mmCIF file of C-alpha atoms and ligand atoms in Angstrom:
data_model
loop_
_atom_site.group_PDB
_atom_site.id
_atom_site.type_symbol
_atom_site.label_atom_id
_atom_site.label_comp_id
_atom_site.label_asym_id
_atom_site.label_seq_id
_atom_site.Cartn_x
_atom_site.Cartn_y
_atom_site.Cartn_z
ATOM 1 C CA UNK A 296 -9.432 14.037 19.616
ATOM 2 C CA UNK A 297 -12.091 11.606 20.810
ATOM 3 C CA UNK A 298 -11.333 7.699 20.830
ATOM 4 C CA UNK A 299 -12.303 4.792 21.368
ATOM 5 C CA UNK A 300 -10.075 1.695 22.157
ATOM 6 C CA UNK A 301 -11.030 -1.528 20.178
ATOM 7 C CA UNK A 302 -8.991 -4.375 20.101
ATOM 8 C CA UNK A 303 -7.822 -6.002 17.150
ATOM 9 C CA UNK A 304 -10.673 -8.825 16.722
ATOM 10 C CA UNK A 305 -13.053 -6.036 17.257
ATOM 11 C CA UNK A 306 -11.597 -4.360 14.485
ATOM 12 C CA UNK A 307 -11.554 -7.194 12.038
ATOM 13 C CA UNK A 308 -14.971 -7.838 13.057
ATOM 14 C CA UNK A 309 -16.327 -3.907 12.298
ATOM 15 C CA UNK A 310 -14.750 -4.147 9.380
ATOM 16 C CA UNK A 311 -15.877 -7.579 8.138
ATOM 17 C CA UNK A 312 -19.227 -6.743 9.167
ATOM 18 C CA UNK A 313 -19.275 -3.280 7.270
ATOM 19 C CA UNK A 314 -17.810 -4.639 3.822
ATOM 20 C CA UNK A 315 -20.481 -7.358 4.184
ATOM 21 C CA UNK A 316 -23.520 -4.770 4.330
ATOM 22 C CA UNK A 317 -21.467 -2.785 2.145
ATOM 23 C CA UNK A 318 -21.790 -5.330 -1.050
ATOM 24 C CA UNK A 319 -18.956 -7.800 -0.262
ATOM 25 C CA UNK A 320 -18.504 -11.516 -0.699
ATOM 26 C CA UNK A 321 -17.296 -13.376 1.860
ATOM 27 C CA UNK A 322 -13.959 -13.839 0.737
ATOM 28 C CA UNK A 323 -13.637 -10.360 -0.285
ATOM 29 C CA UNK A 324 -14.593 -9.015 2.937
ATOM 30 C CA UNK A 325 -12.653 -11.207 4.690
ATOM 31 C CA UNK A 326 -9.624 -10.563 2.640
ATOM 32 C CA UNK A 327 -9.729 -6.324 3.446
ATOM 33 C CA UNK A 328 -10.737 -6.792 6.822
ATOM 34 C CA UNK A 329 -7.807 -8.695 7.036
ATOM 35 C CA UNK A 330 -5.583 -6.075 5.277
ATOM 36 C CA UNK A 331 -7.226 -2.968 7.439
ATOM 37 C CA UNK A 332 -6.814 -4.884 10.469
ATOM 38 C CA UNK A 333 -3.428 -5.751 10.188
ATOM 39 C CA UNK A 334 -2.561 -2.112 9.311
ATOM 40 C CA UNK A 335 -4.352 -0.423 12.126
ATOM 41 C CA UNK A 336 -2.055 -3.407 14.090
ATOM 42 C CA UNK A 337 1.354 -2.321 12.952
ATOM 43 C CA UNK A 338 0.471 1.655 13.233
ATOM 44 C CA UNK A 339 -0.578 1.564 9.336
ATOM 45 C CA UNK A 340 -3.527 3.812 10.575
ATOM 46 C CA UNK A 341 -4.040 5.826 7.376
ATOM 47 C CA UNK A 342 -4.624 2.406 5.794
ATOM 48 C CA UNK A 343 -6.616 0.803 8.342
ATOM 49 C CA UNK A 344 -9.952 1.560 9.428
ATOM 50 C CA UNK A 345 -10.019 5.217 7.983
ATOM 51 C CA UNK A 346 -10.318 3.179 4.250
ATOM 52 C CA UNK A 347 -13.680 1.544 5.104
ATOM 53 C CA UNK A 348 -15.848 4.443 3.513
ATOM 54 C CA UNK A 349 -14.162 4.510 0.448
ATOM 55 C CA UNK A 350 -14.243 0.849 -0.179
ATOM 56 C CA UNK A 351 -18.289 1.131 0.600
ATOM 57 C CA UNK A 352 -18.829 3.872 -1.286
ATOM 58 C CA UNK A 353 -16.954 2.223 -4.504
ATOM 59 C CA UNK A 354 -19.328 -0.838 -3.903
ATOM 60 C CA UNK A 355 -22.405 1.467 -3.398
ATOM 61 C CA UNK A 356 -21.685 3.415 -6.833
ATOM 62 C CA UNK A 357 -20.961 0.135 -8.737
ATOM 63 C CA UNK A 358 -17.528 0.931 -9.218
ATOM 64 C CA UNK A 359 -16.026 -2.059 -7.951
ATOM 65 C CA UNK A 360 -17.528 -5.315 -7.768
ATOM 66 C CA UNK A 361 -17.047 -6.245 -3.975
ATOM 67 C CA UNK A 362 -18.060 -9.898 -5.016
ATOM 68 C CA UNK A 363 -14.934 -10.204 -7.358
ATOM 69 C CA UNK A 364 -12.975 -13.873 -8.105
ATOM 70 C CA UNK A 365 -9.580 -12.668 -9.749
ATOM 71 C CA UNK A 366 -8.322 -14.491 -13.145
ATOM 72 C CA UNK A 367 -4.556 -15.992 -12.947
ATOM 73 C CA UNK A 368 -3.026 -16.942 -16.135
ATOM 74 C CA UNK A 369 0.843 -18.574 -15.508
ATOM 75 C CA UNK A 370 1.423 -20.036 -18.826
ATOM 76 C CA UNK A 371 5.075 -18.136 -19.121
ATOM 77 C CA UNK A 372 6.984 -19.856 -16.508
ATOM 78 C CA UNK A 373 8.726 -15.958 -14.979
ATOM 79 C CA UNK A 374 4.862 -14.350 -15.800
ATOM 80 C CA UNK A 375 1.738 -13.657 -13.756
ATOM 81 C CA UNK A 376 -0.825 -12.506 -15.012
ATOM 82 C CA UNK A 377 -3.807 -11.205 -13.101
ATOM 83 C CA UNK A 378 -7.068 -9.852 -13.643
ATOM 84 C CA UNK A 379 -8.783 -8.411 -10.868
ATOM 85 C CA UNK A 380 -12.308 -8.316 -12.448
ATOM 86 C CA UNK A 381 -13.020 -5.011 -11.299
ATOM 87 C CA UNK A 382 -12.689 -6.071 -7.288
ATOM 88 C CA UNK A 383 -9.681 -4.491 -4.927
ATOM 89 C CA UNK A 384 -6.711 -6.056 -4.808
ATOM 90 C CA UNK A 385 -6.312 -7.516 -0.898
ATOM 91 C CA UNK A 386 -8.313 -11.101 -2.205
ATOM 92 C CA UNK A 387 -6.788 -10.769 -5.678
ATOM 93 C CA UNK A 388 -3.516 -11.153 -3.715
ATOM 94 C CA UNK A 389 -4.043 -13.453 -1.678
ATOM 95 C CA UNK A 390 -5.233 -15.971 -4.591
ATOM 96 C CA UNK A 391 -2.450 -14.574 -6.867
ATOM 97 C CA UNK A 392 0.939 -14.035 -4.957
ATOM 98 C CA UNK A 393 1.150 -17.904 -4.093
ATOM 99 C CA UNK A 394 1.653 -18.276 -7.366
ATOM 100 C CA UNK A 395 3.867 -15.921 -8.337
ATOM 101 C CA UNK A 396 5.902 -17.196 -5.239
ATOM 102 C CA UNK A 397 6.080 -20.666 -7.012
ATOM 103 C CA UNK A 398 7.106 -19.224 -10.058
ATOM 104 C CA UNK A 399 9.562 -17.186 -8.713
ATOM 105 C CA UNK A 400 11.378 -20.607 -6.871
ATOM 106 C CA UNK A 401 11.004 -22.302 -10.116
ATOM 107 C CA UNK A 402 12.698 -19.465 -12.271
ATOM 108 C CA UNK A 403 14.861 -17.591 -10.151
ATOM 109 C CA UNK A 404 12.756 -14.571 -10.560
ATOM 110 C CA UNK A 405 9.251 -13.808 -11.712
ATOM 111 C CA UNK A 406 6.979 -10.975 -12.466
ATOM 112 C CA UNK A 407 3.029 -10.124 -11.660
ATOM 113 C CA UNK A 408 1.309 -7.957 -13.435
ATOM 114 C CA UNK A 409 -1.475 -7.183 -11.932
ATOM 115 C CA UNK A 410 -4.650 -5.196 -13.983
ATOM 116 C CA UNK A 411 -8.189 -4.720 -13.843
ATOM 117 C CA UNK A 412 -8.233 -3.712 -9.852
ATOM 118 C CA UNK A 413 -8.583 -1.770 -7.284
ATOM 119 C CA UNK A 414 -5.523 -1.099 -4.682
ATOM 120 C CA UNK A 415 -6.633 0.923 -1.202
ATOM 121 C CA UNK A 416 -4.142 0.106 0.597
ATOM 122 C CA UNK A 417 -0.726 -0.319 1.452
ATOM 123 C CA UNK A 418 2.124 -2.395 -0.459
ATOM 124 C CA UNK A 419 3.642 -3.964 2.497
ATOM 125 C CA UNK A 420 1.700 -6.861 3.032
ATOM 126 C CA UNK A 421 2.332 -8.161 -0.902
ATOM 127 C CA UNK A 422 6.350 -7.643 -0.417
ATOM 128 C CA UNK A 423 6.396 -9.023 3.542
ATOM 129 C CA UNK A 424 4.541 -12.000 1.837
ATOM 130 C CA UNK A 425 6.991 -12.766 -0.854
ATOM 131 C CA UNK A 426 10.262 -12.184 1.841
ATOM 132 C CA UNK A 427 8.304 -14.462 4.272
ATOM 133 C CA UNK A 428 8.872 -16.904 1.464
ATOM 134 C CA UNK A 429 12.260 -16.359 1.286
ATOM 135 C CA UNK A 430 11.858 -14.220 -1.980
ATOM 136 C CA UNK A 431 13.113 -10.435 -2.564
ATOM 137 C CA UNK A 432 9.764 -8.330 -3.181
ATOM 138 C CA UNK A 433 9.272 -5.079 -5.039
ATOM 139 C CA UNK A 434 6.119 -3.913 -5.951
ATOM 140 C CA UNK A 435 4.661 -0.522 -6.884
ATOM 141 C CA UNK A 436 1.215 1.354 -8.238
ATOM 142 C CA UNK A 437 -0.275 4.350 -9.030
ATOM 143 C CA UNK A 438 -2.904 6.138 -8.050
ATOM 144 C CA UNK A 439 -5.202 9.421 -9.403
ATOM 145 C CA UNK A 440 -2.758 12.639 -9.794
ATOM 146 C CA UNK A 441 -2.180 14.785 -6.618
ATOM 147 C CA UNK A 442 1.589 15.002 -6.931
ATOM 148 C CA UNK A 443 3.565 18.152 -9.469
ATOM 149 C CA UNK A 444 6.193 16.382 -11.128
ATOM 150 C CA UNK A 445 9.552 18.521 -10.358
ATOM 151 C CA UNK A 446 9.293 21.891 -12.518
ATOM 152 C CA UNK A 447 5.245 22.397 -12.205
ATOM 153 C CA UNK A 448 2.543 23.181 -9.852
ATOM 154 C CA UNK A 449 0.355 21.280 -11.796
ATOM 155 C CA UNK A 450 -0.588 17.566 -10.599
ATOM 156 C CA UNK A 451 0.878 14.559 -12.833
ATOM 157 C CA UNK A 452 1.641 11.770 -11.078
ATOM 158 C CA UNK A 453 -0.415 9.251 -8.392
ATOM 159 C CA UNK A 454 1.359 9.196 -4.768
ATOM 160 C CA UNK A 455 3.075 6.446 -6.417
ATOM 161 C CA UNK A 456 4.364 4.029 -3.631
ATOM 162 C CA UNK A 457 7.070 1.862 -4.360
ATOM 163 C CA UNK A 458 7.736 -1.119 -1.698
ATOM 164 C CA UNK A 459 10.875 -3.688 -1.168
ATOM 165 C CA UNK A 460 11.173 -5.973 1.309
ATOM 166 C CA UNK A 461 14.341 -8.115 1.653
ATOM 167 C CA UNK A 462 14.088 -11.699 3.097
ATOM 168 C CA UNK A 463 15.888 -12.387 6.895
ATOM 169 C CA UNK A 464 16.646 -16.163 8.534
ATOM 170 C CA UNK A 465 14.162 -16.496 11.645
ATOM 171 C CA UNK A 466 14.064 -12.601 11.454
ATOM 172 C CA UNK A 467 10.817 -9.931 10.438
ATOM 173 C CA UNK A 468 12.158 -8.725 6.949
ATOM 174 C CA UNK A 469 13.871 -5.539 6.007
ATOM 175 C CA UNK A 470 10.760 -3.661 4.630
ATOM 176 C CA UNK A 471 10.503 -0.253 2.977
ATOM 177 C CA UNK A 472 7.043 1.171 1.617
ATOM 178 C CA UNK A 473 7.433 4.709 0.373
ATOM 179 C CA UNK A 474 4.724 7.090 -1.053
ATOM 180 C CA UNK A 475 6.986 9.059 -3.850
ATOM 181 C CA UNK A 476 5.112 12.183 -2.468
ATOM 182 C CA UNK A 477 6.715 13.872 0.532
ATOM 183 C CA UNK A 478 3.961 12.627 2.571
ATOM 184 C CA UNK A 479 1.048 9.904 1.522
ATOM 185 C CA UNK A 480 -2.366 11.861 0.738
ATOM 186 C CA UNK A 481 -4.025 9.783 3.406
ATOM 187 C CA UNK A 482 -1.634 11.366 5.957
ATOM 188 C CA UNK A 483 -2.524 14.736 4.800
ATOM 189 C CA UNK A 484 -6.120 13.893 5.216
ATOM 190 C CA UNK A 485 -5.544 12.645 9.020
ATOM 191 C CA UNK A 486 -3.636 15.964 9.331
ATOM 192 C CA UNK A 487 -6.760 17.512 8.161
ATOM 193 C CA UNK A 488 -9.176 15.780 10.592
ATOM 194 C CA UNK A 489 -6.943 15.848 13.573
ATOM 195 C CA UNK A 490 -5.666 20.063 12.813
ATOM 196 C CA UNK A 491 -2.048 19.244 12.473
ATOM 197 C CA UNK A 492 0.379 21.250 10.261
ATOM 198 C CA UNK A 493 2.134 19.761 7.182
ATOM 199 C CA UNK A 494 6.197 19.785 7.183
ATOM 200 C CA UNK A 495 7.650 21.904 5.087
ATOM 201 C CA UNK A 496 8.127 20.753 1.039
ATOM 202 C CA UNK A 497 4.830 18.875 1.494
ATOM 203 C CA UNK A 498 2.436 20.387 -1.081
ATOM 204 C CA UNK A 499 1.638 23.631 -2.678
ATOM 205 C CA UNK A 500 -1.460 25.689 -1.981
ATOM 206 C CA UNK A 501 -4.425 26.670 -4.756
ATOM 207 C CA UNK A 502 -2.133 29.506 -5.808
ATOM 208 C CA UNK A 503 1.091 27.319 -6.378
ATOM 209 C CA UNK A 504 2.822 28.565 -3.325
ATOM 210 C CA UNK A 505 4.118 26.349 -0.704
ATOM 211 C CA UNK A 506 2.152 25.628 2.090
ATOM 212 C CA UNK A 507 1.987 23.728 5.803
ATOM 213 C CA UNK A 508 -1.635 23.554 5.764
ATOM 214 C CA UNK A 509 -3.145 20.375 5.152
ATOM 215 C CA UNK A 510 -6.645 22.674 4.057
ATOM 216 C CA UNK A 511 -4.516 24.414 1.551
ATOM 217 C CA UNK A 512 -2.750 21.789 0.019
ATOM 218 C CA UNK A 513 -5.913 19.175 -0.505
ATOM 219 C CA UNK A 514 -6.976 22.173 -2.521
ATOM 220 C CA UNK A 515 -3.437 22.685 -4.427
ATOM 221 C CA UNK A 516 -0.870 19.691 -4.839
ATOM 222 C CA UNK A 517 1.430 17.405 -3.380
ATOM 223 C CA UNK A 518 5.248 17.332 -4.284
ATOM 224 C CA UNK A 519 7.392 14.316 -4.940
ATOM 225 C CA UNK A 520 9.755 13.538 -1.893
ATOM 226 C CA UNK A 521 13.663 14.428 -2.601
ATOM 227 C CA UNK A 522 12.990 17.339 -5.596
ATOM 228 C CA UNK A 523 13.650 15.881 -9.382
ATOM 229 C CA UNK A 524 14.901 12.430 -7.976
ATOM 230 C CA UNK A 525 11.745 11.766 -6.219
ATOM 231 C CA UNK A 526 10.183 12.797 -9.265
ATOM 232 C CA UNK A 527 12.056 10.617 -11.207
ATOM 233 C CA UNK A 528 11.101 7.712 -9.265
ATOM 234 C CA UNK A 529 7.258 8.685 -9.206
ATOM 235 C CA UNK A 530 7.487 8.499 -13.387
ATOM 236 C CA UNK A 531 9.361 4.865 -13.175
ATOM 237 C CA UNK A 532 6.807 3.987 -10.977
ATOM 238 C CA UNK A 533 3.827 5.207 -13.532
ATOM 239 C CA UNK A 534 5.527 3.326 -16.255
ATOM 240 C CA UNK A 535 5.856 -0.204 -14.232
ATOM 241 C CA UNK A 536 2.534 0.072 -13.300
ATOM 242 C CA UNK A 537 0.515 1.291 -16.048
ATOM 243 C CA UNK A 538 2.624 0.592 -19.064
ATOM 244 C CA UNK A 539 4.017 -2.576 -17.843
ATOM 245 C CA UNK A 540 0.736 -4.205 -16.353
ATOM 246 C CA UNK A 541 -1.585 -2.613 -19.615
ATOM 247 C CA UNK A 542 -3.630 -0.419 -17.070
ATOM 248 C CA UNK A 543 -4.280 3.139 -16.442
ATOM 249 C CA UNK A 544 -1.979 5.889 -15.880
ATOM 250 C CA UNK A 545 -2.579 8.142 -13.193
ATOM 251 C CA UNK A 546 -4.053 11.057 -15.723
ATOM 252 C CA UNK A 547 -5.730 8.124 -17.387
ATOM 253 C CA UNK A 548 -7.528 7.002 -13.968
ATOM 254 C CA UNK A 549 -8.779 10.429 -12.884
ATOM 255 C CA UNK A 550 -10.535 10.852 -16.531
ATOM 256 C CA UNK A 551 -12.125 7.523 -16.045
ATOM 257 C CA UNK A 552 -12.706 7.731 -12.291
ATOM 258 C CA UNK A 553 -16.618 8.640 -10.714
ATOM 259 C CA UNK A 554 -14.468 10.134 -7.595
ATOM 260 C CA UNK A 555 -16.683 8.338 -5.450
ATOM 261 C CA UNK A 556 -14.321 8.546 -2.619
ATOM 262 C CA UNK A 557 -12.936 5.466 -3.039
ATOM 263 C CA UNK A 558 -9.867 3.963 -5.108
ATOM 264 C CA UNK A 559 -9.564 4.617 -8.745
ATOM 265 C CA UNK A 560 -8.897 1.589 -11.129
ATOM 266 C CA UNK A 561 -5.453 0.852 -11.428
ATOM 267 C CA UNK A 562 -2.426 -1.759 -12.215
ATOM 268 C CA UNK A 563 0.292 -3.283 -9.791
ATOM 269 C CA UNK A 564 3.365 -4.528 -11.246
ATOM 270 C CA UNK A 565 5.413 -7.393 -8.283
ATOM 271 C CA UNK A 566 8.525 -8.414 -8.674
ATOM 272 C CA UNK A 567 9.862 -11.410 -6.691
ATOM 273 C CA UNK A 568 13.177 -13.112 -6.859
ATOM 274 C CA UNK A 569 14.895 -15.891 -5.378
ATOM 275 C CA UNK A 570 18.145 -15.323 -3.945
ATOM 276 C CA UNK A 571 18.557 -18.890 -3.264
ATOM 277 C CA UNK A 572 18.157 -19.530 -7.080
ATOM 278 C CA UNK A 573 20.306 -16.106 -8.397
ATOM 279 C CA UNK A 574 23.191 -16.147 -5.987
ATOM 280 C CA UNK A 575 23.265 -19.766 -4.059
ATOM 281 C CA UNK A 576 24.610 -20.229 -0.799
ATOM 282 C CA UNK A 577 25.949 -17.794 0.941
ATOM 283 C CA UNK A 578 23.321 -14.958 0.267
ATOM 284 C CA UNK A 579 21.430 -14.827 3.646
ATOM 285 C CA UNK A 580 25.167 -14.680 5.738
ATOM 286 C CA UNK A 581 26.294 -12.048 3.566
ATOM 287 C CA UNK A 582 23.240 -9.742 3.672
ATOM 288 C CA UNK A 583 23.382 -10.096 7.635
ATOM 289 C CA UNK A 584 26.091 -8.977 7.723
ATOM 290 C CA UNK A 585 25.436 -5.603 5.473
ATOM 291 C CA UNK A 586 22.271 -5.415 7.886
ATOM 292 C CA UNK A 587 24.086 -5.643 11.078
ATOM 293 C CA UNK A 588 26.742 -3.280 10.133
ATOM 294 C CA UNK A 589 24.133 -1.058 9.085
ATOM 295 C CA UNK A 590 22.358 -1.032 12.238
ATOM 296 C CA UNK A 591 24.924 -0.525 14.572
ATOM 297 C CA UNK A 592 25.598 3.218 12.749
ATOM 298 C CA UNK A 593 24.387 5.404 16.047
ATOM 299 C CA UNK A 594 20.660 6.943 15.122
ATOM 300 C CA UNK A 595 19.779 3.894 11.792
ATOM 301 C CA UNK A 596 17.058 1.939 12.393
ATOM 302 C CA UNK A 597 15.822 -0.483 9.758
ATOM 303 C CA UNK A 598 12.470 0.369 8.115
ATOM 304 C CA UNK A 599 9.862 -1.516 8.254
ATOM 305 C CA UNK A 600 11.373 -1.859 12.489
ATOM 306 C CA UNK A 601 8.723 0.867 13.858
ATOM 307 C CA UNK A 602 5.655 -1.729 12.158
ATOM 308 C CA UNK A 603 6.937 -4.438 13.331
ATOM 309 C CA UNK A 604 7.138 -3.717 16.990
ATOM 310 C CA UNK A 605 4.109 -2.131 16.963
ATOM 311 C CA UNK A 606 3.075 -5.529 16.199
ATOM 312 C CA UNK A 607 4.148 -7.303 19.243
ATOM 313 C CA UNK A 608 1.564 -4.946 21.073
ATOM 314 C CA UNK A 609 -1.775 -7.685 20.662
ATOM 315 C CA UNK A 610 -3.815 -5.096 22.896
ATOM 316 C CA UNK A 611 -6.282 -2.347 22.012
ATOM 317 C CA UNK A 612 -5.942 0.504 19.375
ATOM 318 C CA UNK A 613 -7.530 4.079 19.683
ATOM 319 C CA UNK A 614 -9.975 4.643 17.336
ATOM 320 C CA UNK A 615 -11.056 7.904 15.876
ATOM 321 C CA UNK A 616 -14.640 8.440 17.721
ATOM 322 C CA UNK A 617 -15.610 9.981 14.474
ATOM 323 C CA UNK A 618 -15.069 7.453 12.211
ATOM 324 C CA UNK A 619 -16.062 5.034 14.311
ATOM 325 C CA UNK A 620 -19.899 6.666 14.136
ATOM 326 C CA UNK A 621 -19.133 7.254 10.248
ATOM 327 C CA UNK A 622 -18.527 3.251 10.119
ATOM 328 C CA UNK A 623 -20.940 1.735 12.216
ATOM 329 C CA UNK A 624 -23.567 4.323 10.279
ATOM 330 C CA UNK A 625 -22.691 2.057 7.059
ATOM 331 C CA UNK A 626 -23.012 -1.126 8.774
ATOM 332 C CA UNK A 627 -25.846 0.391 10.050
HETATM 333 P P1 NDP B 218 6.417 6.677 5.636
HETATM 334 O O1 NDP B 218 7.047 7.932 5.173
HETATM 335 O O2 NDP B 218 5.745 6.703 6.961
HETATM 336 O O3 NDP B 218 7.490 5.518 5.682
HETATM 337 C C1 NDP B 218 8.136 5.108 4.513
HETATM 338 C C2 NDP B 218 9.101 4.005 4.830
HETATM 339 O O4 NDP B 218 10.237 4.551 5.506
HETATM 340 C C3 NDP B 218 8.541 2.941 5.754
HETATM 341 O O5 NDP B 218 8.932 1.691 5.316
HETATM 342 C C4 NDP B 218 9.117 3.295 7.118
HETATM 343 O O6 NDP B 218 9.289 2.175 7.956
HETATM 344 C C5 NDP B 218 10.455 3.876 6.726
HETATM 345 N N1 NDP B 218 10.931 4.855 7.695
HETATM 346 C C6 NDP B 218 10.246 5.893 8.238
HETATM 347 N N2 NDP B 218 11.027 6.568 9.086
HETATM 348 C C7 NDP B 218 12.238 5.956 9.087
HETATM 349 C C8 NDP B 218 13.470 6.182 9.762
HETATM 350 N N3 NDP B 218 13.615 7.191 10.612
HETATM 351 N N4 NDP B 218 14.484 5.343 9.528
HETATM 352 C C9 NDP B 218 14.348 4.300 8.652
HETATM 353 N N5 NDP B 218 13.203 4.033 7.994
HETATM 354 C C10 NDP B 218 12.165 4.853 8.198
HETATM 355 O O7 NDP B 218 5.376 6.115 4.546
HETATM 356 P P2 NDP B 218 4.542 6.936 3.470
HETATM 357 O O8 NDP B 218 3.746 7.928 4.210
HETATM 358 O O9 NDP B 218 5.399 7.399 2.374
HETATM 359 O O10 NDP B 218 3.573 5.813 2.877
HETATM 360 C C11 NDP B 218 2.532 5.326 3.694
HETATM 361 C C12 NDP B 218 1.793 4.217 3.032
HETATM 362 O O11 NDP B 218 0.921 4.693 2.022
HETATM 363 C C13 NDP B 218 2.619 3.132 2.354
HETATM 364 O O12 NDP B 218 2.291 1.926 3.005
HETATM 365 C C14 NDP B 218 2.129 3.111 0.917
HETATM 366 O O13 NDP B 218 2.042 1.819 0.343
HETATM 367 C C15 NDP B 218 0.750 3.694 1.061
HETATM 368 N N6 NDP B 218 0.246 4.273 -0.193
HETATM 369 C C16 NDP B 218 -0.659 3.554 -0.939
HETATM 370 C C17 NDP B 218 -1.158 4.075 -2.124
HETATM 371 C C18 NDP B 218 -2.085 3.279 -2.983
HETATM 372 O O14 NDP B 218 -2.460 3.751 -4.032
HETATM 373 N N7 NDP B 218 -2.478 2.079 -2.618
HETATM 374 C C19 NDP B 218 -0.784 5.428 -2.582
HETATM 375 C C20 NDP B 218 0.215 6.045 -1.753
HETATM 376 C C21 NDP B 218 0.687 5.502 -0.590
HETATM 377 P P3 NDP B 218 8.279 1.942 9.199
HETATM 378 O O15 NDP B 218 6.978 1.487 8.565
HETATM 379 O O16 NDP B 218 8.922 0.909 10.042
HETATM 380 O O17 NDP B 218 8.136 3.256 9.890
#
């Protein structure tokens, strides 16, 4: 594979520069290129960079309205409510998890329902956010339906991710961020472009029989990680986010979708609390000490630990030579 190496104000730059051309605002286009840069930073690569068509393309087919200002309504003190106004989520967020972070320290623990967007990337950032403010965060969405619920070879549910991050004194936060597929469609897509094979339990061919390869399975479907539980978790995850924030399912999406290539409209549902407020002294001591018993088990290593030392690395990043002549062709 061909790359080029780019360092990490190059990248923000590319991809400010391409949203821009592409139909942006400024503060929309500030706000992904922020969000892609930061995941091509911490390794996030199947939400960094490799997202920049599809957020064009949705601009270019007026899907999404790159030039978006997000509505916040707080009236109930433990409620957010958001609406995107048709633009992705990465500015929506940053205008509206401030305040749920507020209300969260005023009631102990508050909820945002977000509606009315458009999520292309990864949930990380929201939940590191809220644990940065010394807040639990758990936040989840759906997407179109590539995933057979457990029983079928028929696709259901979104990839579903689901993402917790746990706050730590003077420390990065414990973070998980979990497609409820086996593996994330975007990384079957890289696996595509870049000729590897799938592990097994990943997806299931055209003919509903399982298959390693990543050809195969773009045609057929995913499967939920873990059998019936991960299953289980991809429907709670449906529910929260569509039924909860009064947005679309994942069968709902894909009949309203232009499958443009870019992200179909969607709801996230964030839920921050305060341990401070729910538990009182004592919290961050005790969780410490769960955390450092749990990391000195031989062969555990915290997720959200491979991100964040990627992090410390501020040098370059190999970029895909081929989407880095599909990008600059949009800026063009
Ligand atoms: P991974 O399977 O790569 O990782 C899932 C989580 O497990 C991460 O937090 C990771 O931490 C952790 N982890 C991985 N390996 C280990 C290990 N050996 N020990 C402990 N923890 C580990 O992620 P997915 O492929 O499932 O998801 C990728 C991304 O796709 C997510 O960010 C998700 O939000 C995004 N996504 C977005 C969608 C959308 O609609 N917007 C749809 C579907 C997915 P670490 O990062 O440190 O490796």
């Amino acid at each position: 594979m061909s790359v080029e190496n780019l360092t990490l104000a190059e990248i923000e730059t590319l991809a400010k520069q391409t949203l821009l051309a592409g139909g942006c605002d400024e503060n929309n286009a500030a706000a992904i290129a922020d969000t892609v840069t930061r995941a091509e930073r911490d390794g996030s690569t199947s939400h960094g960079l490799f997202r920049l068509p599809g957020y064009v393309k949705s601009m270019r087919s007026g899907k999404v309205d790159g030039k978006a200002t997000p509505v916040i309504d707080n009236k109930m003190a433990a409620i957010v409510a958001v609406d995107g106004q048709g633009g992705y989520a990465p500015y929506t967020l940053q205008c509206a998890l401030p305040v749920l972070a507020k209300a969260a320290q005023n009631t102990g623990i508050a909820v945002m329902r977000l509606h009315n967007s458009y999520h292309f990337a990864a949930l990380w950032p929201e939940v590191e956010y809220l644990a940065e403010q010394n807040l639990v965060g758990l936040a989840c969405t759906c997407f179109k339906p590539s995933v057979a619920p457990a029983g079928t070879s028929t696709a259901f549910f979104g990839t579903n991710p689901l993402a917790f991050a746990w706050p730590r004194p003077d420390k990065t936060p414990v973070v998980f961020d979990m497609a409820t597929s086996r593996l994330a469609k975007g990384d079957v897509m890289l696996a595509a472009r870049e000729g590897h094979d799938l592990p097994d339990g990943t997806g299931l061919g055209p003919d509903g029989q399982p298959s390693n390869d990543p050809h195969e399975v773009l045609k057929g479907v995913l499967l939920p990680f873990g059998g019936y539980k991960g299953s289980a978790i991809s429907m709670m995850v449906e529910l929260l986010s569509s039924a909860l924030t009064g947005d679309q399912f994942s069968y709902e999406a894909e009949a309203q979708d232009n499958n443009d290539g870019g992200p179909a409209r969607g709801g996230e549902l964030i839920i921050a609390m305060s341990p401070d407020l729910i538990v009182g002294d004592g919290w961050r001591a005790h969780s410490e000490g769960f955390i450092a018993e749990l990391s000195s088990l031989e062969g555990v290593r915290l997720p959200g630990e491979r991100r964040h030392k990627n992090r410390q690395d501020t040098g370059t990043r190999a970029i895909n030579s081929a989407l880095l002549e599909t990008i600059r062709g949009l800026s063009g």
